[in-house]
PDB file of C-alpha atoms in Angstrom:
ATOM      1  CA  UNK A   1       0.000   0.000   0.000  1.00 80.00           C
ATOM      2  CA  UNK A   2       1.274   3.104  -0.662  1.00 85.00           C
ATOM      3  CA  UNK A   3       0.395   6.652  -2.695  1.00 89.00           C
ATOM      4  CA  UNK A   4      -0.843  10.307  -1.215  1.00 91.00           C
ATOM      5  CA  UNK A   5      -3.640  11.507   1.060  1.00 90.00           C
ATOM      6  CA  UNK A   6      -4.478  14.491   1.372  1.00 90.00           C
ATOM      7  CA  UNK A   7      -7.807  15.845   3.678  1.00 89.00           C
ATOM      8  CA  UNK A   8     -10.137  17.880   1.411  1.00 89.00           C
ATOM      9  CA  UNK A   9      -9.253  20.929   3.279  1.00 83.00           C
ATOM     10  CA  UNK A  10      -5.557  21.211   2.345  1.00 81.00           C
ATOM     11  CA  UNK A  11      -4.926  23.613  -1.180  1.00 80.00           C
ATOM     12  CA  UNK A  12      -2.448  22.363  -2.683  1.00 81.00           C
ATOM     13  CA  UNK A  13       0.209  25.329  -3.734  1.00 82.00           C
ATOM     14  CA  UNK A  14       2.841  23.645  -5.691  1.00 82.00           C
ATOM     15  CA  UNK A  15       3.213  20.150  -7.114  1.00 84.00           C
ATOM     16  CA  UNK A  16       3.926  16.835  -4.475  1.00 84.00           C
ATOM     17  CA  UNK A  17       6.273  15.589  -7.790  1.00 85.00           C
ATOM     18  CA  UNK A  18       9.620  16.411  -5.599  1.00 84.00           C
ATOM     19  CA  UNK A  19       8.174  14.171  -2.592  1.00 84.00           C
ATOM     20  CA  UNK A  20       7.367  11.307  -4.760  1.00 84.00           C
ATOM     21  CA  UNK A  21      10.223  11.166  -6.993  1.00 83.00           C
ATOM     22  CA  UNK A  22      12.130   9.178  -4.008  1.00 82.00           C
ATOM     23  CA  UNK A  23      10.464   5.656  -3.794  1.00 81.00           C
ATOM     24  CA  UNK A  24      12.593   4.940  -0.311  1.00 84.00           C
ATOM     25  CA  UNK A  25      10.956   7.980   1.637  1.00 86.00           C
ATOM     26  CA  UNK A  26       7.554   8.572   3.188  1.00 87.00           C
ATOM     27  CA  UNK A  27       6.406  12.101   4.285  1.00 87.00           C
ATOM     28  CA  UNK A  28       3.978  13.278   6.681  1.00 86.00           C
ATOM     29  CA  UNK A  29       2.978  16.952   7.684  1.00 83.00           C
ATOM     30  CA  UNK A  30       3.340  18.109  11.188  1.00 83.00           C
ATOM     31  CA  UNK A  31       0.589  19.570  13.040  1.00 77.00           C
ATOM     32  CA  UNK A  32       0.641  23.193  13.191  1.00 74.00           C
ATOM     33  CA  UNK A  33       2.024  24.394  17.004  1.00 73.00           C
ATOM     34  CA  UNK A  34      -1.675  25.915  18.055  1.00 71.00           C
ATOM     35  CA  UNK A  35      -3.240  22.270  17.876  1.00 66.00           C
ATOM     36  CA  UNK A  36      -0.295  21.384  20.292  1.00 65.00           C
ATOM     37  CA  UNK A  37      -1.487  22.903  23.333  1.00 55.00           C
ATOM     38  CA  UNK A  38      -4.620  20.198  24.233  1.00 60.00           C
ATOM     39  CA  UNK A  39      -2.116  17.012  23.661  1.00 58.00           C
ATOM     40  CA  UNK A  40       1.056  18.299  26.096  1.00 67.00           C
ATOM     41  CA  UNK A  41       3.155  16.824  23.129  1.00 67.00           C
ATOM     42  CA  UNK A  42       6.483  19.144  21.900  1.00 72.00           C
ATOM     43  CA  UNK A  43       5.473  17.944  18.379  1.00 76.00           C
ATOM     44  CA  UNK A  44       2.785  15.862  16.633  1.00 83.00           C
ATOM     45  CA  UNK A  45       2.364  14.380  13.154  1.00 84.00           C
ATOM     46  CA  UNK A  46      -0.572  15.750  10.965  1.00 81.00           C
ATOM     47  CA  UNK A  47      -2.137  12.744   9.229  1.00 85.00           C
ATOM     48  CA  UNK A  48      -3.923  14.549   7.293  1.00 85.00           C
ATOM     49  CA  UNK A  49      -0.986  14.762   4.865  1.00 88.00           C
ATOM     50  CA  UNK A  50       0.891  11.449   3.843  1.00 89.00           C
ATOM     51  CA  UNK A  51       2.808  10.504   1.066  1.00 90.00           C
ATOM     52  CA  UNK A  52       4.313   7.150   0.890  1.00 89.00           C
ATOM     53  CA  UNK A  53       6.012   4.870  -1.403  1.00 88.00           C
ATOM     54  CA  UNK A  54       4.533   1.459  -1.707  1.00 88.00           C
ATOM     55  CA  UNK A  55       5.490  -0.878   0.852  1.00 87.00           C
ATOM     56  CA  UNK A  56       7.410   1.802   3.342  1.00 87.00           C
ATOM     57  CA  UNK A  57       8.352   0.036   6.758  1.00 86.00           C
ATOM     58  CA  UNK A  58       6.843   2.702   9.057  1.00 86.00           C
ATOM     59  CA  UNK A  59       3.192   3.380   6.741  1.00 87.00           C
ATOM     60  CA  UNK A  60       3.236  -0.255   6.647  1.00 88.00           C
ATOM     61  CA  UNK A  61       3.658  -0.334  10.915  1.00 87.00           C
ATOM     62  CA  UNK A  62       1.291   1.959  10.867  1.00 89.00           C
ATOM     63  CA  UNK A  63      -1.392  -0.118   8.725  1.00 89.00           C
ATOM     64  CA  UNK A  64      -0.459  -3.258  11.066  1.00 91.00           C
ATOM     65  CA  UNK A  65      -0.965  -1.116  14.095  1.00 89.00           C
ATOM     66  CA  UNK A  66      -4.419  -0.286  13.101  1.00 89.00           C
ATOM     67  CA  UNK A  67      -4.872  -4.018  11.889  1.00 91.00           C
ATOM     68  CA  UNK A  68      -4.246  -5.533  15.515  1.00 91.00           C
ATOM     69  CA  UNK A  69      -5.232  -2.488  18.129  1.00 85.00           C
ATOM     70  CA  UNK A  70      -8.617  -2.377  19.436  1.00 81.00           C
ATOM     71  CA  UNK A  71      -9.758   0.845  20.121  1.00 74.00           C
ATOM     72  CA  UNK A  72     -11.158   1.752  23.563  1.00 70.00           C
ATOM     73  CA  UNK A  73     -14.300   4.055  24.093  1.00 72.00           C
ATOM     74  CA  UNK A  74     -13.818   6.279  26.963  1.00 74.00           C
ATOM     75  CA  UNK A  75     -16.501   9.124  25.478  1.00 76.00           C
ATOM     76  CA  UNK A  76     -14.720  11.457  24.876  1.00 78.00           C
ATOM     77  CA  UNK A  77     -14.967  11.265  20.975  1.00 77.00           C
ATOM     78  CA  UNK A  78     -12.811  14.021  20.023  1.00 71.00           C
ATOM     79  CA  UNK A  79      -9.875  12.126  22.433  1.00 75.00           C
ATOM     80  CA  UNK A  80     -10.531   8.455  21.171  1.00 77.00           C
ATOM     81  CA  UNK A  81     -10.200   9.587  17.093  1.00 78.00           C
ATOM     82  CA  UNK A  82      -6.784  11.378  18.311  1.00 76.00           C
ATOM     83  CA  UNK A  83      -5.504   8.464  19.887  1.00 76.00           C
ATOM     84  CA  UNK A  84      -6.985   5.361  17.808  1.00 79.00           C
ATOM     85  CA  UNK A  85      -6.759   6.892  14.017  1.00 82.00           C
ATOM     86  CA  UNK A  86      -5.694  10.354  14.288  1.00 83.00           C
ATOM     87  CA  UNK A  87      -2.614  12.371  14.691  1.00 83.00           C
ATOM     88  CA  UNK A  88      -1.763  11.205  18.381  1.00 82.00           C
ATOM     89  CA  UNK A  89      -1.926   7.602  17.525  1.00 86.00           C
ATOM     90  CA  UNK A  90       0.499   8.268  14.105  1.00 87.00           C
ATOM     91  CA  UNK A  91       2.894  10.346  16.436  1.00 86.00           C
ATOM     92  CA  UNK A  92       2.869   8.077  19.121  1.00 86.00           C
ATOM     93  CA  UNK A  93       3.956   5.017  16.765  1.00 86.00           C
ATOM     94  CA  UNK A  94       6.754   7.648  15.597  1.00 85.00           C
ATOM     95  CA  UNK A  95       7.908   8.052  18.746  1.00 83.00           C
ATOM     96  CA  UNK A  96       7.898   4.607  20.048  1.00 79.00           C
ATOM     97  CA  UNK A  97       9.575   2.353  17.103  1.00 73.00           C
ATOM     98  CA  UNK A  98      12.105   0.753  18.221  1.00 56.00           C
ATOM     99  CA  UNK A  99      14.739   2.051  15.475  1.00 57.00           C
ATOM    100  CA  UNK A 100      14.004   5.239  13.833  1.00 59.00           C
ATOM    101  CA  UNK A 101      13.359   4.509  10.581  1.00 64.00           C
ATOM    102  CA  UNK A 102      15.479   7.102   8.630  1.00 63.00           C
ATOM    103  CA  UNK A 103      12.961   6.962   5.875  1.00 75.00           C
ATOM    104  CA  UNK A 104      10.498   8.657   7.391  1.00 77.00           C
ATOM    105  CA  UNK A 105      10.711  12.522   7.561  1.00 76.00           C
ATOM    106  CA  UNK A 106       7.973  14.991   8.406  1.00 76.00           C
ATOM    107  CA  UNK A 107       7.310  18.385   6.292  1.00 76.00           C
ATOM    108  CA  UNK A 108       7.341  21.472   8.189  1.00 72.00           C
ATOM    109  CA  UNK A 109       3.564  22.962   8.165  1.00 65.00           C
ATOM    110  CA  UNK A 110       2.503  25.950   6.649  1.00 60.00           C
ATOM    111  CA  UNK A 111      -0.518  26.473   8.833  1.00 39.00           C
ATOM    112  CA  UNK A 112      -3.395  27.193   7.083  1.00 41.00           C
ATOM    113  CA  UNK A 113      -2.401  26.036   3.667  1.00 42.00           C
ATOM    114  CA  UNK A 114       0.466  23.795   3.011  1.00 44.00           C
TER     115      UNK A 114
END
């Protein structure tokens, strides 16, 4: 699996051809510093932006990860997308793979457009 997605609300200002000329590197955006302040976190990764060569070892970790992990309902919808599908859940694989994978680099945000 592999290819570019991109949330309906992103406008696209120049061409993704110099991020998917490299078939050994997957992208993601980061998520812009004001949505940082409800998670604690120092950084997070935007999954609303991901471009990724087929067969990548961390999209693929991530597509396993959502394969095998239940999710948990606590209520708090908002909270359980975050964690179980959203940005928090992307980041927190990130930061918790056992070796970085050096193929995996995330695009500076241009908050609102990219």
């Amino acid at each position: 699996m592999g290819g570019i997605y991109v949330d309906f609300d992103y406008e696209c200002l120049a061409p993704f051809d110099p991020y998917i000329t490299d078939e050994s590197i997957c992208y993601f955006a980061m998520e812009p510093e004001q949505h940082l302040c409800s998670s604690g976190q120092s950084f997070c990764i935007h999954n609303a932006l991901m471009i990724t060569p087929v067969g990548h070892p961390f999209f693929k970790h991530v597509i396993e990860h959502l394969q095998t992990t239940s999710v948990s309902y606590t209520g708090e919808k908002y909270q359980e997308v975050l964690n179980s599908t959203g940005a928090w859940m992307v980041t927190s694989l990130y930061e918790n793979i056992s070796i970085k994978i050096r193929s995996t680099y995330c695009l500076p945000n241009r908050y609102p457009h990219f």
